[in-house]
Coordinates of C-alpha atoms in Angstrom, one line a residue:
M13 CA -92.9 2.4 -23.6
N14 CA -89.2 3.0 -23.8
S15 CA -88.3 2.8 -20.1
L16 CA -90.6 1.4 -17.5
G17 CA -89.8 0.3 -14.0
H18 CA -91.4 -2.5 -12.1
N19 CA -92.2 -0.6 -8.9
S20 CA -95.8 0.3 -9.6
N21 CA -98.5 -2.3 -8.8
S22 CA -100.9 -0.6 -11.1
K23 CA -98.9 -1.6 -14.2
S24 CA -100.0 -4.4 -16.6
L25 CA -98.5 -6.2 -19.6
Q26 CA -99.9 -3.5 -21.9
D27 CA -97.5 -0.9 -20.3
F28 CA -94.5 -3.0 -21.4
L29 CA -95.5 -3.3 -25.1
I30 CA -92.8 -1.8 -27.3
I31 CA -94.0 1.0 -29.6
D32 CA -92.7 1.4 -33.1
P33 CA -91.1 4.9 -33.2
E34 CA -92.0 5.4 -36.9
T35 CA -95.7 4.4 -36.8
G36 CA -96.4 5.1 -33.2
R37 CA -98.2 1.8 -33.0
S38 CA -97.6 -1.2 -30.7
T39 CA -95.4 -3.9 -32.1
G40 CA -97.2 -6.5 -30.0
R41 CA -93.9 -7.5 -28.5
I42 CA -92.3 -7.2 -25.0
K43 CA -88.7 -7.3 -23.9
I44 CA -89.4 -10.2 -21.5
T45 CA -87.6 -10.2 -18.2
D46 CA -87.8 -12.6 -15.2
E47 CA -89.5 -9.8 -13.3
I48 CA -92.2 -9.4 -15.9
M49 CA -92.7 -13.2 -15.9
R50 CA -93.1 -13.3 -12.1
K51 CA -95.1 -10.1 -11.5
Y52 CA -97.1 -9.3 -14.6
L53 CA -97.7 -12.4 -16.6
V54 CA -100.9 -13.5 -14.9
C55 CA -104.1 -15.1 -16.2
K56 CA -107.3 -13.6 -14.6
I57 CA -110.6 -15.5 -15.2
D58 CA -113.7 -13.4 -15.6
H59 CA -116.3 -15.7 -14.0
S60 CA -119.2 -13.5 -15.1
K61 CA -118.7 -14.6 -18.7
P62 CA -119.9 -18.0 -19.9
K63 CA -117.2 -20.7 -20.3
G64 CA -116.2 -21.2 -23.9
K65 CA -114.3 -24.0 -25.6
D66 CA -111.2 -22.0 -26.0
K67 CA -108.3 -22.5 -23.6
I68 CA -107.8 -19.7 -21.1
E69 CA -104.3 -18.4 -21.4
V70 CA -102.2 -15.3 -21.8
V71 CA -99.4 -15.2 -24.3
I72 CA -96.6 -12.6 -24.7
N73 CA -94.1 -12.3 -27.6
D74 CA -90.5 -11.7 -26.9
S75 CA -88.9 -8.7 -28.7
E76 CA -85.3 -10.1 -28.5
V77 CA -85.8 -13.5 -30.2
I78 CA -88.6 -13.6 -32.7
G79 CA -90.7 -16.7 -32.3
L80 CA -90.1 -17.1 -28.6
K81 CA -93.3 -16.8 -26.6
A82 CA -94.2 -17.1 -22.9
V83 CA -97.6 -18.3 -21.8
V84 CA -99.5 -18.6 -18.5
K85 CA -102.4 -20.9 -18.1
A86 CA -105.5 -20.3 -15.9
G87 CA -103.9 -22.5 -13.2
G88 CA -100.9 -20.2 -13.0
T89 CA -98.4 -22.4 -14.8
K90 CA -95.9 -20.4 -16.9
S91 CA -94.0 -22.0 -19.7
W92 CA -92.1 -21.2 -22.9
Y93 CA -92.6 -22.2 -26.5
F94 CA -91.1 -21.4 -29.9
E95 CA -93.5 -20.8 -32.9
Y96 CA -92.5 -20.6 -36.6
K97 CA -94.1 -21.2 -40.0
P98 CA -92.3 -23.9 -42.0
K99 CA -91.7 -23.2 -45.7
G100 CA -94.7 -24.2 -47.8
S101 CA -97.0 -24.5 -44.8
R102 CA -100.1 -22.4 -44.1
T103 CA -100.0 -23.0 -40.4
N104 CA -97.5 -22.3 -37.6
E105 CA -95.7 -25.1 -35.7
R106 CA -95.4 -24.8 -31.9
H107 CA -92.6 -26.5 -29.9
T108 CA -93.1 -26.3 -26.2
F109 CA -90.1 -26.3 -24.0
T110 CA -89.8 -29.1 -21.4
S111 CA -88.6 -26.9 -18.5
K112 CA -91.1 -24.3 -17.2
F113 CA -90.6 -20.9 -15.6
P114 CA -88.9 -20.3 -13.2
E115 CA -86.9 -23.5 -13.7
M116 CA -86.0 -22.1 -17.1
N117 CA -85.4 -18.3 -16.8
T118 CA -85.6 -15.8 -19.6
K119 CA -81.9 -15.9 -20.4
D120 CA -82.0 -19.7 -20.9
A121 CA -85.2 -19.6 -22.8
R122 CA -83.7 -17.1 -25.3
A123 CA -80.6 -19.3 -25.6
L124 CA -82.7 -22.3 -26.4
A125 CA -84.8 -20.4 -28.9
K126 CA -81.6 -19.2 -30.7
D127 CA -80.4 -22.8 -30.8
I128 CA -83.7 -23.9 -32.4
K129 CA -83.5 -21.3 -35.0
H130 CA -79.9 -22.4 -35.8
E131 CA -81.0 -26.0 -36.0
L132 CA -83.9 -25.1 -38.3
A133 CA -81.5 -23.3 -40.7
L134 CA -79.5 -26.6 -40.8
G135 CA -82.7 -28.6 -41.6
K136 CA -82.8 -30.3 -38.2
N137 CA -85.9 -31.1 -36.0
P138 CA -86.4 -28.6 -33.1
K139 CA -87.8 -31.5 -31.0
D140 CA -84.4 -33.0 -30.9
T141 CA -82.8 -29.8 -29.7
I142 CA -85.4 -29.4 -26.9
A143 CA -85.1 -33.1 -25.9
E144 CA -81.3 -32.8 -25.7
R145 CA -81.6 -29.6 -23.6
S146 CA -84.1 -31.2 -21.2
V147 CA -81.9 -34.1 -20.2
A148 CA -78.7 -32.0 -20.0
K149 CA -77.4 -31.3 -16.5
T150 CA -76.8 -27.8 -15.2
V151 CA -73.4 -26.4 -14.1
G152 CA -74.5 -26.7 -10.5
A153 CA -75.6 -30.3 -10.9
I154 CA -72.3 -31.4 -12.5
V155 CA -70.3 -29.6 -9.9
A156 CA -72.3 -31.4 -7.2
D157 CA -71.6 -34.7 -8.9
W158 CA -67.9 -33.9 -9.2
E159 CA -67.7 -32.9 -5.5
E160 CA -69.4 -36.1 -4.4
N161 CA -67.6 -38.6 -6.8
I162 CA -64.2 -37.0 -7.3
L163 CA -63.3 -34.3 -4.8
S164 CA -64.5 -36.1 -1.7
K165 CA -63.0 -39.5 -2.7
S166 CA -59.8 -38.9 -4.7
Q167 CA -56.5 -39.2 -2.8
R168 CA -55.0 -36.4 -4.8
Y169 CA -56.9 -33.8 -2.8
R170 CA -55.8 -32.9 0.7
A171 CA -58.5 -32.1 3.3
S172 CA -57.6 -28.4 3.2
T173 CA -57.8 -28.4 -0.6
R174 CA -61.2 -30.0 -0.5
K175 CA -62.3 -27.4 2.0
H176 CA -61.0 -24.4 -0.1
I177 CA -62.5 -25.7 -3.3
S178 CA -65.9 -26.2 -1.7
A179 CA -65.7 -22.8 -0.2
R180 CA -64.9 -21.2 -3.5
F181 CA -67.9 -23.0 -5.2
K182 CA -70.2 -21.9 -2.4
T183 CA -69.2 -18.3 -2.8
W184 CA -68.8 -18.0 -6.6
L185 CA -71.1 -20.6 -8.0
H186 CA -73.9 -20.9 -5.4
L187 CA -73.3 -17.2 -4.6
K188 CA -73.7 -17.8 -0.9
P189 CA -70.4 -16.6 0.8
K190 CA -70.0 -17.6 4.4
L191 CA -70.8 -14.5 6.5
R192 CA -68.6 -13.8 9.4
K193 CA -68.6 -10.8 11.7
H194 CA -67.2 -7.7 9.9
S195 CA -66.2 -9.8 6.8
N196 CA -67.6 -10.8 3.4
K197 CA -70.0 -7.8 3.3
G198 CA -68.1 -6.5 0.3
T199 CA -68.3 -9.9 -1.5
V200 CA -72.1 -10.0 -0.9
A201 CA -72.4 -6.5 -2.4
H202 CA -70.2 -7.5 -5.3
I203 CA -72.3 -10.6 -6.1
T204 CA -75.5 -8.5 -6.0
K205 CA -74.0 -6.0 -8.4
H206 CA -72.7 -8.5 -10.9
H207 CA -75.3 -11.2 -10.4
N208 CA -76.2 -11.6 -14.1
D209 CA -72.6 -12.6 -15.1
L210 CA -72.0 -14.6 -11.9
N211 CA -75.2 -16.6 -12.1
I212 CA -74.1 -19.6 -14.2
K213 CA -75.3 -22.3 -11.8
T214 CA -78.6 -23.0 -13.6
I215 CA -77.1 -22.9 -17.2
K216 CA -76.9 -26.3 -18.8
L217 CA -73.3 -27.3 -18.9
K218 CA -73.6 -28.6 -22.4
F219 CA -74.8 -25.3 -23.7
I220 CA -72.7 -22.8 -21.7
T221 CA -70.4 -20.7 -24.0
K222 CA -66.8 -19.6 -23.6
K223 CA -68.0 -16.0 -23.6
Q224 CA -70.2 -16.7 -20.6
L225 CA -67.3 -18.3 -18.8
I226 CA -65.1 -15.3 -19.7
N227 CA -67.7 -12.9 -18.4
Y228 CA -68.0 -15.0 -15.2
H229 CA -64.2 -14.9 -14.8
N230 CA -64.1 -11.1 -15.4
A231 CA -66.9 -10.5 -12.8
I232 CA -64.9 -12.4 -10.1
T233 CA -61.7 -10.7 -11.2
L234 CA -63.2 -7.3 -10.2
R235 CA -63.4 -8.6 -6.6
S236 CA -60.2 -10.8 -6.5
P237 CA -58.0 -11.6 -9.5
S238 CA -56.4 -14.6 -7.8
Q239 CA -59.8 -16.0 -6.7
A240 CA -61.0 -15.7 -10.3
D241 CA -58.1 -17.8 -11.6
R242 CA -58.6 -20.4 -8.9
V243 CA -62.3 -20.7 -9.6
I244 CA -61.6 -21.2 -13.3
D245 CA -59.0 -23.9 -12.4
D246 CA -61.7 -25.6 -10.3
L247 CA -64.2 -25.5 -13.1
Q248 CA -61.7 -26.8 -15.5
Q249 CA -61.5 -30.0 -13.4
V250 CA -65.3 -30.2 -13.4
F251 CA -65.3 -29.9 -17.2
N252 CA -62.7 -32.6 -17.5
Y253 CA -65.0 -34.8 -15.4
A254 CA -67.9 -33.9 -17.7
V255 CA -65.9 -35.0 -20.7
E256 CA -65.1 -38.3 -19.1
I257 CA -68.8 -39.1 -18.3
G258 CA -69.9 -38.0 -21.7
E259 CA -71.9 -34.9 -20.6
V260 CA -69.9 -32.7 -23.0
K261 CA -67.6 -33.5 -26.0
E262 CA -64.8 -31.0 -25.2
N263 CA -63.6 -28.9 -22.3
I264 CA -64.2 -25.2 -23.2
C265 CA -63.1 -24.1 -19.8
R266 CA -59.4 -23.9 -20.8
F267 CA -58.1 -20.3 -20.3
T268 CA -54.9 -19.3 -22.0
K269 CA -52.3 -17.1 -20.3
P270 CA -53.6 -13.9 -21.8
E271 CA -57.1 -14.8 -20.7
R272 CA -56.0 -15.3 -17.1
N273 CA -55.1 -12.6 -14.7
N274 CA -51.5 -11.4 -14.3
V275 CA -51.4 -12.0 -10.6
E276 CA -48.2 -10.9 -8.9
K277 CA -46.4 -13.5 -6.8
R278 CA -46.1 -12.7 -3.1
M279 CA -42.3 -12.2 -3.4
D280 CA -42.6 -9.9 -6.4
T281 CA -43.9 -7.2 -4.2
V282 CA -43.0 -8.3 -0.6
R283 CA -39.4 -9.0 0.5
P284 CA -38.8 -11.8 3.0
F285 CA -37.6 -10.8 6.5
K286 CA -33.9 -10.1 6.8
K287 CA -31.8 -12.3 9.1
S288 CA -31.7 -9.5 11.8
E289 CA -35.4 -9.0 11.5
L290 CA -36.1 -12.8 11.9
L291 CA -33.9 -12.9 15.0
T292 CA -35.8 -9.9 16.5
L293 CA -39.1 -11.6 15.6
T294 CA -38.3 -14.9 17.2
K295 CA -37.0 -13.2 20.4
S296 CA -40.3 -11.3 20.6
I297 CA -42.3 -14.5 20.1
I298 CA -40.3 -16.1 22.9
R299 CA -41.0 -13.2 25.2
L300 CA -44.7 -13.6 24.4
T301 CA -44.7 -17.1 25.7
K302 CA -43.5 -15.8 29.1
K303 CA -45.5 -12.6 29.1
M304 CA -48.8 -13.9 28.0
P305 CA -49.4 -17.6 28.9
S306 CA -52.8 -17.5 27.1
V307 CA -51.0 -17.3 23.7
K308 CA -48.1 -19.7 24.6
M309 CA -49.3 -22.5 22.4
A310 CA -49.8 -20.2 19.4
S311 CA -46.4 -18.6 20.0
L312 CA -44.7 -21.9 20.0
A313 CA -46.4 -22.8 16.8
L314 CA -45.1 -19.6 15.2
L315 CA -41.6 -20.4 16.4
L316 CA -41.7 -23.9 14.9
I317 CA -42.9 -22.5 11.6
A318 CA -40.0 -20.0 11.6
Y319 CA -37.3 -22.6 12.6
T320 CA -38.5 -25.3 10.1
G321 CA -39.8 -23.4 7.1
R322 CA -42.8 -25.7 7.0
R323 CA -46.2 -24.5 5.8
K324 CA -48.5 -23.2 8.5
E325 CA -51.1 -26.0 7.9
E326 CA -48.3 -28.7 8.2
I327 CA -47.2 -27.4 11.6
L328 CA -50.7 -26.8 13.1
T329 CA -51.9 -30.3 12.1
L330 CA -48.7 -32.0 13.2
K331 CA -49.1 -35.0 15.5
W332 CA -46.7 -36.5 18.0
S333 CA -46.6 -39.7 16.0
Q334 CA -44.7 -37.7 13.3
I335 CA -41.9 -36.7 15.6
K336 CA -39.0 -39.1 15.4
M337 CA -35.3 -39.6 16.4
N338 CA -35.5 -37.8 19.7
N339 CA -37.2 -34.7 18.3
T340 CA -34.7 -34.2 15.5
E341 CA -37.0 -35.2 12.6
M342 CA -40.5 -34.6 11.3
H343 CA -42.1 -37.3 9.1
F344 CA -44.8 -36.2 6.6
S345 CA -46.8 -38.7 4.6
A346 CA -47.9 -37.9 1.0
A347 CA -51.4 -37.1 2.2
Q348 CA -50.0 -34.4 4.6
T349 CA -48.2 -32.3 2.1
K350 CA -49.3 -29.9 -0.6
N351 CA -47.6 -31.7 -3.5
N352 CA -48.6 -35.2 -2.3
K353 CA -44.9 -36.1 -1.8
A354 CA -43.8 -37.8 1.4
F355 CA -40.6 -36.5 3.0
I356 CA -38.6 -36.3 6.2
A357 CA -37.6 -32.8 7.6
E358 CA -34.3 -32.6 9.4
L359 CA -34.6 -30.1 12.2
L360 CA -32.4 -27.2 13.5
P361 CA -31.4 -27.4 17.2
A362 CA -33.7 -24.4 17.8
A363 CA -36.7 -26.4 16.4
T364 CA -35.7 -29.4 18.5
A365 CA -35.7 -27.1 21.6
V366 CA -39.3 -26.0 20.8
L367 CA -40.4 -29.7 20.6
K368 CA -38.8 -30.5 23.9
R369 CA -40.5 -27.6 25.5
L370 CA -43.9 -28.8 24.1
E371 CA -43.1 -32.4 25.3
K372 CA -42.5 -31.2 28.9
G373 CA -46.0 -29.8 29.1
R374 CA -47.6 -32.8 27.4
K375 CA -50.0 -34.9 29.4
P376 CA -50.5 -38.5 28.2
S377 CA -54.1 -38.9 27.1
S378 CA -56.2 -40.9 24.6
N379 CA -58.1 -37.7 23.8
L380 CA -58.0 -36.8 20.0
K381 CA -56.8 -33.3 20.8
D382 CA -53.8 -34.5 22.8
Q383 CA -52.5 -36.3 19.7
Y384 CA -51.6 -33.0 18.2
L385 CA -48.6 -30.9 19.1
F386 CA -50.8 -27.8 19.2
P387 CA -54.3 -28.9 20.5
A388 CA -57.1 -26.4 20.3
T389 CA -57.2 -24.2 23.4
T390 CA -60.8 -23.1 22.9
K391 CA -64.1 -24.7 21.8
S392 CA -63.6 -25.5 18.2
K393 CA -64.7 -27.9 15.5
L394 CA -61.1 -28.6 14.9
P395 CA -59.0 -30.6 17.4
Y396 CA -55.9 -28.5 16.7
L397 CA -55.1 -24.8 16.9
K398 CA -56.9 -23.0 14.1
N399 CA -54.9 -20.0 13.3
P400 CA -52.3 -18.0 15.3
I401 CA -52.9 -14.8 13.4
K402 CA -53.7 -12.7 16.5
T403 CA -50.5 -13.9 18.2
W404 CA -48.6 -13.1 15.1
K405 CA -49.8 -9.5 15.0
L406 CA -48.8 -9.2 18.7
A407 CA -45.3 -10.5 17.9
I408 CA -44.9 -8.0 15.0
E409 CA -45.9 -5.1 17.2
M410 CA -43.5 -6.2 19.9
A411 CA -40.7 -6.6 17.4
K412 CA -41.3 -3.2 15.8
K413 CA -40.5 -1.6 19.2
K414 CA -37.0 -3.1 18.9
N415 CA -36.6 -2.6 15.2
P416 CA -38.9 0.0 13.5
E417 CA -38.0 -1.3 10.1
I418 CA -40.0 -4.5 10.6
E419 CA -43.2 -4.4 8.7
Y420 CA -46.3 -6.6 8.9
K421 CA -46.1 -9.6 6.5
C422 CA -48.3 -12.7 6.4
I423 CA -47.2 -15.8 8.4
H424 CA -46.3 -17.6 5.2
M425 CA -43.4 -15.2 4.7
L426 CA -41.6 -17.1 7.5
R427 CA -41.4 -20.0 5.0
H428 CA -40.0 -17.8 2.3
T429 CA -37.5 -16.3 4.7
F430 CA -36.3 -19.7 5.8
A431 CA -35.8 -20.7 2.1
C432 CA -34.0 -17.5 1.2
L433 CA -31.6 -17.7 4.2
L434 CA -31.0 -21.4 3.4
L435 CA -30.2 -20.6 -0.2
E436 CA -27.9 -17.8 1.0
A437 CA -26.1 -20.2 3.3
T438 CA -25.7 -23.1 0.9
K439 CA -25.7 -21.5 -2.6
D440 CA -27.2 -24.8 -3.7
I441 CA -30.7 -24.5 -5.2
K442 CA -31.1 -28.3 -5.6
L443 CA -30.4 -28.9 -1.9
V444 CA -32.8 -26.1 -0.9
A445 CA -35.5 -27.6 -3.2
Q446 CA -35.0 -31.0 -1.5
I447 CA -35.1 -29.5 2.1
M448 CA -38.2 -27.4 1.3
N449 CA -39.9 -30.4 -0.5
W450 CA -40.6 -28.5 -3.6
K451 CA -42.2 -30.5 -6.4
S452 CA -39.8 -29.1 -9.0
L453 CA -37.0 -26.6 -9.4
K454 CA -39.3 -24.2 -11.2
V455 CA -40.6 -23.2 -7.8
A456 CA -37.1 -22.3 -6.8
E457 CA -36.7 -19.6 -9.5
V458 CA -38.3 -16.9 -7.4
Y459 CA -35.8 -17.6 -4.6
A460 CA -32.9 -17.6 -7.0
D461 CA -34.0 -14.2 -8.2
Y462 CA -34.0 -13.1 -4.5
L463 CA -30.4 -14.3 -4.2
D464 CA -29.4 -12.3 -7.3
R465 CA -30.6 -9.0 -5.9
D466 CA -27.4 -8.2 -4.0
P467 CA -25.3 -8.3 -7.2
Q468 CA -27.9 -6.1 -8.8
K469 CA -27.5 -3.5 -6.0
Q470 CA -23.7 -3.7 -6.4
G471 CA -24.1 -3.1 -10.2
I472 CA -26.2 0.0 -9.6
K473 CA -23.6 1.3 -7.1
K474 CA -20.8 0.8 -9.6
L475 CA -22.8 2.7 -12.2
H476 CA -23.3 5.5 -9.7
N477 CA -19.6 5.7 -9.0
L478 CA -18.8 5.7 -12.7
L479 CA -21.2 8.6 -13.4
N480 CA -19.9 10.6 -10.5
T481 CA -16.2 10.1 -11.3
A482 CA -14.5 13.2 -12.7
A483 CA -13.8 12.9 -16.4

């Protein structure tokens, strides 16, 4: 049969036999699928007939890889084996796979059968290939080992980094995205649609191919190009670990620039706030602290981000023990920064004013929450404020009433704005890099480009004047 579905309970294996179009006869082979293995490969015993010496089993031949066979015993156990006839022999040799179905799915069984055929062509023993495959760890098992032995213990990973990597693996490797109200439904639908390419968890790491990794990357790209690159970066670290422990000989999870996605940087498409816009925004946030006491803590956090140019996570997790020199300095250890580089942030008077305001409302306590500048105001697993995004949206809406040109931009644009205005004021990119605590000057290139935009505008204006000047 050319096209048969699996919806009818009345079907049997006979219905899936492939017919030779020339002879009209059955080829005796079936295009095996996991669904056929689960639903139709069964062994029914006829108890009315006398028991014979022959083993009771049902065998089907795969049409995709000649020699690959699936068998089910009377007890219901389903397994795979490869059968071939050695040169000069009158009988066939059978090599049973160690892993049974569904532990080894159809895709993996075909891959192993192809490897065996390749090894046979080289004169090698199929038993060695099967034995090697049986002890090899899956992608999922190696990732679990890496998370336990490296990710959770190494000092190079910040707590937030560990959280994000684990979340990415949960979504794109285990294919179990965290479901929240009104979110991730699209991701679930995407995973369902592209499950075949995304389901690499059960593949043996030693035998996964670059093509499978490329297909995996492409499938994630259709949902989020930036996520796809990050997941591949995570897997590259896992492969490096696998090389170190001797699981694989080389890291095939290295993607060149053409193989990766051309993801636009945030400032390529979104301009930072202008000085006038930033002033309007900060005034709106200050008004929010007075108008809505319930968002006062979140509003002050936003002000401190705007006045210091620090990352949102650095401000939200800030402790009073990090505030020094009468509220004029913030001290960050290497473990508290993205680039694992300790530094001291000198503060603007406006930032110092925010700290003094927070200090006035502070109540001395040994409670863990009270050690933070911005303790959690609601029941939360975290002792500090989680995310002031709702307050940020309120501030944007309030500011737009004063200046309609203000558009919504993510909170992180406050850091970009701080850096750009600092560069505009000092004209010293090295000084800006030091104040922003960038790991290298390469990060500063995007800000230097921003600074050069005004001369670009002037150049266009001069060209316009030249073209419109009477000859």
